mmCIF file of C-alpha atoms in Angstrom:
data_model
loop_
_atom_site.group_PDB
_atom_site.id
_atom_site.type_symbol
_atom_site.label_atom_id
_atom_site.label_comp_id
_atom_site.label_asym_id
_atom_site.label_seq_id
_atom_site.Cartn_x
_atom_site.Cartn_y
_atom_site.Cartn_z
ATOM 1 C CA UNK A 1 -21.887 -117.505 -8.603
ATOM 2 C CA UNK A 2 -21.236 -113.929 -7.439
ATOM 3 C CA UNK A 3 -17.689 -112.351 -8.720
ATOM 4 C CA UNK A 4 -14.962 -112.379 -6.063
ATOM 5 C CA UNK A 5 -13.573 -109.213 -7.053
ATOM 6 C CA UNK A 6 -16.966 -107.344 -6.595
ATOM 7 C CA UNK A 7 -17.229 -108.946 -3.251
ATOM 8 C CA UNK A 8 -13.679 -108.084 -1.722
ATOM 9 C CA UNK A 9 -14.135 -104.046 -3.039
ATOM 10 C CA UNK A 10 -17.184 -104.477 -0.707
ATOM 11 C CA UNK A 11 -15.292 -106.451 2.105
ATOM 12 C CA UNK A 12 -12.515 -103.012 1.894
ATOM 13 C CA UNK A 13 -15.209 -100.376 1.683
ATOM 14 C CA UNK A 14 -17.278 -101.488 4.836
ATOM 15 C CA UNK A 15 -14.056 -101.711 6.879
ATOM 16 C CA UNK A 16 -13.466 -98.187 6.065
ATOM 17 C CA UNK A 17 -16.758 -96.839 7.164
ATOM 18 C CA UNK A 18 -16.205 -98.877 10.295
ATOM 19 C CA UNK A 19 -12.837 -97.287 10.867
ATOM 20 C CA UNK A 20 -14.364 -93.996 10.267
ATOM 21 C CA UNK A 21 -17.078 -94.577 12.546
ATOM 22 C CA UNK A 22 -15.050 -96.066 15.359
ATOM 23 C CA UNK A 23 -12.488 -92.805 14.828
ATOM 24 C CA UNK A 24 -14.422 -89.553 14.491
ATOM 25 C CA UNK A 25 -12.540 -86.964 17.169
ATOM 26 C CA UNK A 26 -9.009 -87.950 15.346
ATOM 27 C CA UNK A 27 -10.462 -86.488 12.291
ATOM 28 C CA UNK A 28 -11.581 -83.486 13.764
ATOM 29 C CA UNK A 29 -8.006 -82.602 15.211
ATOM 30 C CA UNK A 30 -6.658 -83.075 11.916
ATOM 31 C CA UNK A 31 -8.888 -80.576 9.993
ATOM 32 C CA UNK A 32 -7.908 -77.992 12.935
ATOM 33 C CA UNK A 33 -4.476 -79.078 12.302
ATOM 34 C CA UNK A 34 -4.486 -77.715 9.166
ATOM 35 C CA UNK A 35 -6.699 -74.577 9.635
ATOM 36 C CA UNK A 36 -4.071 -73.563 12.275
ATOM 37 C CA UNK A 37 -1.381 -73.837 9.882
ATOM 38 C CA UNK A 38 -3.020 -71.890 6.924
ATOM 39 C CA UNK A 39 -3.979 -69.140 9.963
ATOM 40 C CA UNK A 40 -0.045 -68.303 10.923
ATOM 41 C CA UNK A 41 1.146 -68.003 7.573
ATOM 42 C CA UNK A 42 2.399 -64.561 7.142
ATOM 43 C CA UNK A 43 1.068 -62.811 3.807
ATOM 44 C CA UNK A 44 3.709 -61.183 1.601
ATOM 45 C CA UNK A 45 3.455 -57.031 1.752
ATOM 46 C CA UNK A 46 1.674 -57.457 -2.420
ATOM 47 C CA UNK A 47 -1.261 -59.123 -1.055
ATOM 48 C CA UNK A 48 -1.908 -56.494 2.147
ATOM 49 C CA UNK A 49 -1.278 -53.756 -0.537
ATOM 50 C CA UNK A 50 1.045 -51.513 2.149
ATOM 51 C CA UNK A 51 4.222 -51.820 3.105
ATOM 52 C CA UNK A 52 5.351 -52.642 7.005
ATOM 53 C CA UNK A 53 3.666 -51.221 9.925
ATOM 54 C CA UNK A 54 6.736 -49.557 10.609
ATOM 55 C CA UNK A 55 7.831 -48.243 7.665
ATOM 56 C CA UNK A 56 4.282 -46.484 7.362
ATOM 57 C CA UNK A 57 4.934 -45.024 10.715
ATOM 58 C CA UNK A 58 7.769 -43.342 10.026
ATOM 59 C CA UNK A 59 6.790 -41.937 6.190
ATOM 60 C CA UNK A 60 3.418 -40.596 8.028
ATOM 61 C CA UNK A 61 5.732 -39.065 10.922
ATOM 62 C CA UNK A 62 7.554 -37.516 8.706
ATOM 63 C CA UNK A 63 4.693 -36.126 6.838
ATOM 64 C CA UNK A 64 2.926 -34.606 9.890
ATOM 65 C CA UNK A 65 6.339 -32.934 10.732
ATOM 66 C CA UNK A 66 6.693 -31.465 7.243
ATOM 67 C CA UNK A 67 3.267 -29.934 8.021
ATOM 68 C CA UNK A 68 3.800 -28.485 11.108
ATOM 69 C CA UNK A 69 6.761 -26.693 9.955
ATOM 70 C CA UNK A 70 5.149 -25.646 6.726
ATOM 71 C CA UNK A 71 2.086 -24.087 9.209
ATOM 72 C CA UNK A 72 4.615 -22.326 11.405
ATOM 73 C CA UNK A 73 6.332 -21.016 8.420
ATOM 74 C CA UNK A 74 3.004 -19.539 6.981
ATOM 75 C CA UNK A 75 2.137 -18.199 10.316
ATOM 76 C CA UNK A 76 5.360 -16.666 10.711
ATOM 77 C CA UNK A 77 4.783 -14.973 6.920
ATOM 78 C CA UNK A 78 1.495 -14.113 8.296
ATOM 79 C CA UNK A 79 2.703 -11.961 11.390
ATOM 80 C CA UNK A 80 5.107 -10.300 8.672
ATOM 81 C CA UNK A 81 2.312 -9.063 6.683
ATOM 82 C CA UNK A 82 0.180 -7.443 9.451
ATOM 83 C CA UNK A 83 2.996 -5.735 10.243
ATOM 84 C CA UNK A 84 4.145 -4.645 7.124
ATOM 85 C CA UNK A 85 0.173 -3.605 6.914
ATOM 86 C CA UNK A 86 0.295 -1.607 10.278
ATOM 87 C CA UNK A 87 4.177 0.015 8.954
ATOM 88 C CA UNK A 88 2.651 0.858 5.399
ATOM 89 C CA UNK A 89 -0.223 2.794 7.269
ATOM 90 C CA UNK A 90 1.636 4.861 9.569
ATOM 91 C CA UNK A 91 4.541 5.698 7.148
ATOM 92 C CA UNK A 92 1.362 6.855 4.792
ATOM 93 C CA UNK A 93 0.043 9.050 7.671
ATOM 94 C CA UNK A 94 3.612 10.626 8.538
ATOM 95 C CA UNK A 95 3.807 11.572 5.177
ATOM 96 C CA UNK A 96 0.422 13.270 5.292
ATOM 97 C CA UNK A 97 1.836 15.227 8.067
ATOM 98 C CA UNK A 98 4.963 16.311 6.889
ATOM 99 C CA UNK A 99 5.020 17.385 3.480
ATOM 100 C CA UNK A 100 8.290 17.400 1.763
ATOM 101 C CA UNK A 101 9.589 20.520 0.194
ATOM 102 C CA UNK A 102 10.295 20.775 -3.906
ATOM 103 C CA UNK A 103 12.350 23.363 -5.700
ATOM 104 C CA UNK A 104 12.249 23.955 -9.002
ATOM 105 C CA UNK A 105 13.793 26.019 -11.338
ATOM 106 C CA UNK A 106 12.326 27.440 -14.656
ATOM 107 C CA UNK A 107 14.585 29.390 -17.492
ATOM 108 C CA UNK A 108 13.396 32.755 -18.955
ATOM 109 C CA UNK A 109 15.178 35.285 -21.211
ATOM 110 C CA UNK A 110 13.032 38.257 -20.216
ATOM 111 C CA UNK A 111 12.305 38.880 -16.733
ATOM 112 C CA UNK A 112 8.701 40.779 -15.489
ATOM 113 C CA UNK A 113 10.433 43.929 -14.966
ATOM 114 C CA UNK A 114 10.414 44.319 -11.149
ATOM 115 C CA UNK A 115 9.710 47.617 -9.268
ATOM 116 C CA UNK A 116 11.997 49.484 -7.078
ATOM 117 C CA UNK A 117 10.438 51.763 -4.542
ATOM 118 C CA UNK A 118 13.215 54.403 -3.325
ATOM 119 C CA UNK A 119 12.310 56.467 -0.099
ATOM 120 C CA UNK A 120 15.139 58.841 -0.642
ATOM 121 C CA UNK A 121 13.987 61.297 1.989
ATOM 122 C CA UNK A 122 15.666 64.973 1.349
ATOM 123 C CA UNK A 123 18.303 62.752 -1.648
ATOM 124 C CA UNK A 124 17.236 63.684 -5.128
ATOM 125 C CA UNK A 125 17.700 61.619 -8.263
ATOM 126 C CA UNK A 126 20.502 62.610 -10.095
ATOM 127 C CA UNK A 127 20.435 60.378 -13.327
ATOM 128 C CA UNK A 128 19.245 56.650 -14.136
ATOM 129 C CA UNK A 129 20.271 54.694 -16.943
ATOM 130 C CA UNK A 130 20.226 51.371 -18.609
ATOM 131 C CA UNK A 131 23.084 49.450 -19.110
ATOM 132 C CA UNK A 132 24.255 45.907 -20.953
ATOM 133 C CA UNK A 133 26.704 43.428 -21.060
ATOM 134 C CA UNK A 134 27.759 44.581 -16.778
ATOM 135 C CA UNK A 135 29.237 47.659 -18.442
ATOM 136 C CA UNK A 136 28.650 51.037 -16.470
ATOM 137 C CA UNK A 137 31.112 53.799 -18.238
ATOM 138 C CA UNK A 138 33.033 56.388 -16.680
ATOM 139 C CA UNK A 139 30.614 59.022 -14.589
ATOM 140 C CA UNK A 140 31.029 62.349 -15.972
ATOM 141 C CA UNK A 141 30.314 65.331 -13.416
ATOM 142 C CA UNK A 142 29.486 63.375 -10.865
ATOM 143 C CA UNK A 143 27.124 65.522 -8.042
ATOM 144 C CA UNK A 144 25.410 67.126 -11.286
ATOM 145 C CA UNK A 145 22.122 66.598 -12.533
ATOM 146 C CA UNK A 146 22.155 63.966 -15.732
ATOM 147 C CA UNK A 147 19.700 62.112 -18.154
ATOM 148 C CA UNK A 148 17.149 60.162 -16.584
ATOM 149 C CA UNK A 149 16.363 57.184 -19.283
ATOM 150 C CA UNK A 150 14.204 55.178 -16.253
ATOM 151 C CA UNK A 151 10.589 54.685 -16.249
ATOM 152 C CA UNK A 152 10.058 56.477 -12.855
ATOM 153 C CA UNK A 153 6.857 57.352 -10.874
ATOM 154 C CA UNK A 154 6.484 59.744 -7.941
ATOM 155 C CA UNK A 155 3.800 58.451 -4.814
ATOM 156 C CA UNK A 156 2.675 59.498 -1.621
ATOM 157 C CA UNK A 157 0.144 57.179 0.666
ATOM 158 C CA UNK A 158 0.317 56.519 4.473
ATOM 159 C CA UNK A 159 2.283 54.656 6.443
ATOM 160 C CA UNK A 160 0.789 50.909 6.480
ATOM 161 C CA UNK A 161 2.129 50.447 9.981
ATOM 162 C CA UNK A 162 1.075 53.934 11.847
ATOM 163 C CA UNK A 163 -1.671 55.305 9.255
ATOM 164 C CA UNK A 164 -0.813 58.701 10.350
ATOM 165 C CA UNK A 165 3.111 58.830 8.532
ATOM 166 C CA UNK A 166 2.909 60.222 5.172
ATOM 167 C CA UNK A 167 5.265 58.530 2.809
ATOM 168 C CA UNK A 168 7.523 59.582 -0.420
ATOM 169 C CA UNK A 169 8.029 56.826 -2.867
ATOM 170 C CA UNK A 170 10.066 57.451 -5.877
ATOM 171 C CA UNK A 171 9.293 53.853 -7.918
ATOM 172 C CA UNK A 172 11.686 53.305 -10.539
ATOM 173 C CA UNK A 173 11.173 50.293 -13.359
ATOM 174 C CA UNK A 174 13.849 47.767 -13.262
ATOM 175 C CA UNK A 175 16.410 45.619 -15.586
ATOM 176 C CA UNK A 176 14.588 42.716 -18.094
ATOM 177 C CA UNK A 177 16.517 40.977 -20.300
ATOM 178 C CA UNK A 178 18.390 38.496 -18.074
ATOM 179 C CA UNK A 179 20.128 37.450 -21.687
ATOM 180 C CA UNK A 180 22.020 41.094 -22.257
ATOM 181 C CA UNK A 181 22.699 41.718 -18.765
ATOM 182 C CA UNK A 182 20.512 44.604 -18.737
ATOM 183 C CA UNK A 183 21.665 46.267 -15.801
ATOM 184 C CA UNK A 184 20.108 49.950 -13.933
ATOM 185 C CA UNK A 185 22.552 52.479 -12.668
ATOM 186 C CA UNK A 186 21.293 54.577 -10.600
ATOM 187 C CA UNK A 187 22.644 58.390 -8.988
ATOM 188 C CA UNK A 188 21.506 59.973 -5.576
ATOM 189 C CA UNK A 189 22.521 63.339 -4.372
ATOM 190 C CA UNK A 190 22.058 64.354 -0.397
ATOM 191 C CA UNK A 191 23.242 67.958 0.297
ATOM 192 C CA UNK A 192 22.609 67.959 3.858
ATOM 193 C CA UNK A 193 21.898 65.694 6.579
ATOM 194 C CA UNK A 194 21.256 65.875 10.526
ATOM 195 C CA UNK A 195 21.717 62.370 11.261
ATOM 196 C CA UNK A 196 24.877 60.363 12.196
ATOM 197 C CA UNK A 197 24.635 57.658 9.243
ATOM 198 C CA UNK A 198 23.420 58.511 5.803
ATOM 199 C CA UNK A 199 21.526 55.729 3.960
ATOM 200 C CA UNK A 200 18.716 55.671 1.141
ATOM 201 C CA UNK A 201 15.919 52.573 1.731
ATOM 202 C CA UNK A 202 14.540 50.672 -0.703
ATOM 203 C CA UNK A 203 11.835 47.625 -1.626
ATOM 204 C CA UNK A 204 12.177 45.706 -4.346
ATOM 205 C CA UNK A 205 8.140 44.139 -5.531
ATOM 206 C CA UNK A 206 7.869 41.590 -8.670
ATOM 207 C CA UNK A 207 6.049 43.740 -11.261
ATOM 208 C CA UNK A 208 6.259 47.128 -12.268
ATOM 209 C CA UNK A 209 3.184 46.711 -14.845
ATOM 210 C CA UNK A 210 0.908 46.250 -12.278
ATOM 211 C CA UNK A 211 2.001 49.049 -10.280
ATOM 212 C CA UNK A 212 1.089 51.462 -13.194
ATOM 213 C CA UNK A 213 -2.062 49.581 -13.864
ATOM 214 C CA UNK A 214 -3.320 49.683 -10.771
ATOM 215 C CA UNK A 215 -6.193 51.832 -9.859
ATOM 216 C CA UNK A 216 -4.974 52.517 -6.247
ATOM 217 C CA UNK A 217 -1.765 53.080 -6.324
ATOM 218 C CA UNK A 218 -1.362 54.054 -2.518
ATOM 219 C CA UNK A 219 -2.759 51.098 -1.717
ATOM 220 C CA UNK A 220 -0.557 48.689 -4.147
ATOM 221 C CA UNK A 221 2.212 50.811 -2.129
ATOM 222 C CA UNK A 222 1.028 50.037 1.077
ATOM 223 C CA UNK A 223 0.341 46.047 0.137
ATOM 224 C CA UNK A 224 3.871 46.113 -1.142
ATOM 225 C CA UNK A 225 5.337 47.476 1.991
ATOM 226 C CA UNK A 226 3.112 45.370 4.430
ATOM 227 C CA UNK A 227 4.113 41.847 2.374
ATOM 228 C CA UNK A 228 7.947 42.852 1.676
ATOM 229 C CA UNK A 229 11.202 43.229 3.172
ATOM 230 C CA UNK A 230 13.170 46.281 2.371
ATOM 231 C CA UNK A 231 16.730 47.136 2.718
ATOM 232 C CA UNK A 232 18.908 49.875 2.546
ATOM 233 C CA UNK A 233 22.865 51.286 0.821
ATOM 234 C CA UNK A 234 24.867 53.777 1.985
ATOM 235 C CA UNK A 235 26.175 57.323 0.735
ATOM 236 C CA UNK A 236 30.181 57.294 -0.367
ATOM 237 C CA UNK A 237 30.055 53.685 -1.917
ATOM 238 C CA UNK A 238 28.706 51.999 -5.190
ATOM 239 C CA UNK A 239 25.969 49.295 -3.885
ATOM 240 C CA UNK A 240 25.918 46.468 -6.814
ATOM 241 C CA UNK A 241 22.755 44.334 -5.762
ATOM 242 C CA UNK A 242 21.825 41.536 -8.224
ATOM 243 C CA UNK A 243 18.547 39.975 -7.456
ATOM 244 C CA UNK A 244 16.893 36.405 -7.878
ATOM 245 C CA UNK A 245 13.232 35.671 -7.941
ATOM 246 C CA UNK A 246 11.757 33.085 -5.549
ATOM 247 C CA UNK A 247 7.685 31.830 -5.769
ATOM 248 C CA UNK A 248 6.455 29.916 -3.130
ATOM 249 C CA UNK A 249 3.504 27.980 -4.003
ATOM 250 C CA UNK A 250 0.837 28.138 -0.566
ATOM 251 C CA UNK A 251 -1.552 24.914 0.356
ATOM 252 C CA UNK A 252 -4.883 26.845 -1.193
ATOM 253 C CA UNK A 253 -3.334 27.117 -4.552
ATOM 254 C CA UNK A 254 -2.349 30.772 -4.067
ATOM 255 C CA UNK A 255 1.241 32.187 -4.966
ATOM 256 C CA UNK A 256 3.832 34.315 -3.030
ATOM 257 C CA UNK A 257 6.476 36.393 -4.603
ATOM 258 C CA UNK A 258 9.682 36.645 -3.010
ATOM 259 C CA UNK A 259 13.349 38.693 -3.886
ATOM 260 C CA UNK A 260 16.930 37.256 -2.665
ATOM 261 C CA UNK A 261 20.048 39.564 -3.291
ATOM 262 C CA UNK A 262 23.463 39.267 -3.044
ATOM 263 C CA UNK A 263 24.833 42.602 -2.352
ATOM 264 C CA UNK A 264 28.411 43.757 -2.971
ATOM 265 C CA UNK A 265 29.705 47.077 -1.881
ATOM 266 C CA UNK A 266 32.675 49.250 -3.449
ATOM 267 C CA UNK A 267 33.872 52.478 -1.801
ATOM 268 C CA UNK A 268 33.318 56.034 -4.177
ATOM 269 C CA UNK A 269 36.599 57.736 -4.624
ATOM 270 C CA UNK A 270 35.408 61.152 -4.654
ATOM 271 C CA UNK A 271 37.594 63.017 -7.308
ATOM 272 C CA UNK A 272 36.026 66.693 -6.933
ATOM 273 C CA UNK A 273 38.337 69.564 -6.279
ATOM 274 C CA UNK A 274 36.607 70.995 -3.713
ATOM 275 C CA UNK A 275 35.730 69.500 -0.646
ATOM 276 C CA UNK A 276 32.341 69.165 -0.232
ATOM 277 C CA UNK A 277 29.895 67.837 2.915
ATOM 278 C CA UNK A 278 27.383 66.782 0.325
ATOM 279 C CA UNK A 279 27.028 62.452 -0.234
ATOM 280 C CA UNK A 280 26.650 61.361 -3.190
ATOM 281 C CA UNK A 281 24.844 57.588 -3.577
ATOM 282 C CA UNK A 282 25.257 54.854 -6.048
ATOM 283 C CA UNK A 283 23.192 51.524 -6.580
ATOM 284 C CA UNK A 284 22.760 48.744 -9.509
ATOM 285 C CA UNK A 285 20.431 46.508 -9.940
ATOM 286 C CA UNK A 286 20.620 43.633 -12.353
ATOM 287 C CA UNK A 287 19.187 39.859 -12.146
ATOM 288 C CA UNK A 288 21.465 37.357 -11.038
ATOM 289 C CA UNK A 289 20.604 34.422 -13.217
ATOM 290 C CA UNK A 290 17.831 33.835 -15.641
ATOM 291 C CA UNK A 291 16.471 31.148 -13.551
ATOM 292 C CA UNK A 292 12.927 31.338 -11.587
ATOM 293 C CA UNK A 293 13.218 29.622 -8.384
ATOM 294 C CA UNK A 294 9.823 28.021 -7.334
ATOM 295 C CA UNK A 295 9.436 26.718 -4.234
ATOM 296 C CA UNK A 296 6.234 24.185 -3.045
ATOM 297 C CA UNK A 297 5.023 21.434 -0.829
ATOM 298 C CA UNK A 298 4.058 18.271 -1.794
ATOM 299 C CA UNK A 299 3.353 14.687 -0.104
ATOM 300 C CA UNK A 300 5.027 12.107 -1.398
ATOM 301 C CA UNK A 301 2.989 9.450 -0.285
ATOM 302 C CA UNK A 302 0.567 7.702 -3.200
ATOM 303 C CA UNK A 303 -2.602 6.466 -2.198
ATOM 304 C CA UNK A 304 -3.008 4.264 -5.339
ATOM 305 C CA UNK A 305 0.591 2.835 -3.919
ATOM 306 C CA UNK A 306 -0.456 2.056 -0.861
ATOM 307 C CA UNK A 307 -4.141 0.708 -2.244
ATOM 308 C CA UNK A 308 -1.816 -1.948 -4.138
ATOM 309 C CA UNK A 309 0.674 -3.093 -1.689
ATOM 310 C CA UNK A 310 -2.108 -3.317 1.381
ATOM 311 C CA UNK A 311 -4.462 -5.496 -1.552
ATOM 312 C CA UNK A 312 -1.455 -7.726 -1.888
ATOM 313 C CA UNK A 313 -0.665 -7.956 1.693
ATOM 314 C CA UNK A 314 -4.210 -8.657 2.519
ATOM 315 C CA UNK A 315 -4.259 -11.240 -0.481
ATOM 316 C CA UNK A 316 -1.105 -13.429 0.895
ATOM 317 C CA UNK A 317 -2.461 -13.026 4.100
ATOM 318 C CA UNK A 318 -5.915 -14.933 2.662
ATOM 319 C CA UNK A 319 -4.012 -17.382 0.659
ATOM 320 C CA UNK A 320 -1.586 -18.478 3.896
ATOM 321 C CA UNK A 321 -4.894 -18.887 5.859
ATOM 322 C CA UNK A 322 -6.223 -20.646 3.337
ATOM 323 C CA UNK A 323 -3.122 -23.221 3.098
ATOM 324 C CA UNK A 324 -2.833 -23.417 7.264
ATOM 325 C CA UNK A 325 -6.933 -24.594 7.135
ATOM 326 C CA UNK A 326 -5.765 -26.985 4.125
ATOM 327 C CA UNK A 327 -2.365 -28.003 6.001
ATOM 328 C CA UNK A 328 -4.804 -29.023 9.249
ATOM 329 C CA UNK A 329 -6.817 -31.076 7.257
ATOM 330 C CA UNK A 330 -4.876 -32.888 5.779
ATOM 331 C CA UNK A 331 -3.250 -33.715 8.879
ATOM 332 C CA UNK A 332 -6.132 -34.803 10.667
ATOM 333 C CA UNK A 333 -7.130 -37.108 7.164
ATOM 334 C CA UNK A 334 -3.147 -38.192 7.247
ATOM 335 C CA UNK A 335 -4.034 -39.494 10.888
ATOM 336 C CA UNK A 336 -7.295 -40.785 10.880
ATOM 337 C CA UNK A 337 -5.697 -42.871 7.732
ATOM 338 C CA UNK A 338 -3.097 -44.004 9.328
ATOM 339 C CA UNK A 339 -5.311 -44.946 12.533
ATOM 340 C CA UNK A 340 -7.674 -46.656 9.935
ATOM 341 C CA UNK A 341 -4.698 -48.977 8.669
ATOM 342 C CA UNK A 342 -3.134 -50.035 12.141
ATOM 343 C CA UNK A 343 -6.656 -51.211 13.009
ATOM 344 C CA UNK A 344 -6.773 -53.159 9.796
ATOM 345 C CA UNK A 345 -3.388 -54.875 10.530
ATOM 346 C CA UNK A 346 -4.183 -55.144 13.865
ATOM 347 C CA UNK A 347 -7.412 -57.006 12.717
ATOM 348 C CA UNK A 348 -6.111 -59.110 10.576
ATOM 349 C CA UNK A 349 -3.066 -60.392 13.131
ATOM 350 C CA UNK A 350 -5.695 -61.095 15.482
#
């Protein structure tokens, strides 16, 4: 006899295949029931791996802005440099035209004892004598002939200007030693005259050595008169004339010698019983200050200066187009990113 358990499990499972059969569209709207439901559930921001759309908006915004700035700011540094380029070239190039002028001074104890060239016409030397310390003692028979303790040298040459005047030089060595206050007192006697004003000239030239070791000695003279300025002192007073030596240093390396005076002038109380129409002339000569003046041009614009600052100019100028090339990049990756992830969200919503 078959079981009657086995046969009412069979009895149940045929009425479910019939139910199943009879009912096929119902279970078809259930399984798109569900696949609806699973498709509008909203994934938490862990399992997109980004935050919000909106939130990734603004941080990228941001970022773009950042960059622009930082561009503008390097372009800005930019325009700075090319001009500091253009002002670093033309301040160089004013310099090169406009030397500026240095002045230097240089110590001695013993001066190149100058020459002084006397044209003393129809005057005659009466005495010359080294003195020290700015002491000059008491004349004694003054209008008389006395010592002569100068190196002196008597010259006649042409006139450098005419070529047709004969001249009378009487040159006369000059003070040295700055240190002692070596000083040269000199006496000139004029018995007549047929001019209104009676004055001796004089030229003052930096070495007496080479005067008297020259070959040509009228032409030294006439070089010496041609290249420097002479002056003159008057009969009745004492002429005190203390000199200072300038050098002034030319472009092509060669030198110039140049004398400044300062020239003080004391009136000659003539003590002599009788009167007299004679004039009687006094000068002295000693240096002012042991101190060589030299005078020169020079540019003070450095070409290894300028080298340096244009390589670093140029060099910041490379590096901030280097950064604005990087800066646009990296914009255009930040947006094609960001243009890659809106389609992905966008993607997956839909």
């Amino acid at each position: 006899m078959p079981n009657p358990e086995v046969s009412a499990s069979y009895q149940e499972l045929s009425e479910d295949v019939e139910r199943v059969s009879e009912n096929p569209a119902e279970e078809r709207e259930g399984d798109m029931e569900v696949h609806e439901d699973s498709s509008s559930v909203i994934l938490p921001d862990g399992e997109l791996g980004t935050t919000t759309p909106s939130l990734r908006f603004s941080k990228t915004c941001l970022k773009n802005v950042f960059s622009v700035i930082l561009l503008f700011i390097y372009l800005l540094l930019m325009a700075v440099a090319v001009f500091l380029v253009y002002q670093t070239i033309s301040d160089f190039r004013e310099k090169l035209k406009h030397p500026v002028m240095s002045v230097t001074y240089k110590e001695v104890s013993l001066y190149d004892a100058p020459g002084i060239a006397f044209y003393p016409g129809k005057a005659q030397l009466l005495s010359c004598k080294h003195h020290y310390y700015d002491h000059i003692p008491p004349l004694i028979n003054p209008g008389q002939p006395g010592d002569i303790e100068c190196t002196t040298q008597r010259i006649n040459y042409t006139d450098p200007f005419t070529n047709q005047t004969m001249k009378y030089a009487l040159v006369v060595q000059g003070p040295r030693d700055v240190k002692k206050r070596e000083l040269v007192f000199l006496q000139f006697y004029l018995n007549e005259t047929d001019q209104d004003f009676s004055a001796i000239d004089y030229l003052l030239f930096s070495s007496f050595q080479e005067f008297v070791s020259s070959p040509e000695k009228a032409k030294f003279m006439k070089d010496c008169e041609s290249s420097y300025s002479s002056w003159k002192f008057s009969g009745g007073f004492r002429t005190w004339v203390k000199m200072s030596l300038v050098k002034t240093k030319e472009e092509d390396g060669s030198e110039t010698v140049e004398f400044k005076q300062e020239t003080s002038v004391v009136n000659y109380i003539d003590q002599r019983t009788k009167p007299r129409s004679d004039q009687l002339f006094f000068v002295v000569f000693e240096w002012k200050d042991p101190f060589i003046q030299t005078v020169q041009d020079i540019i003070t614009a450095n070409p290894w200066n300028m080298i340096a600052l244009l390589c670093g100019i140029f060099l910041a100028l490379f590096k901030a187009a280097d950064f604005a090339k990087l800066s646009v990049k990296w914009m255009i990756k930040i947006r094609r990113r960001h243009l890659k992830r809106t389609r992905q969200v966008t993607n997956h919503i839909s």
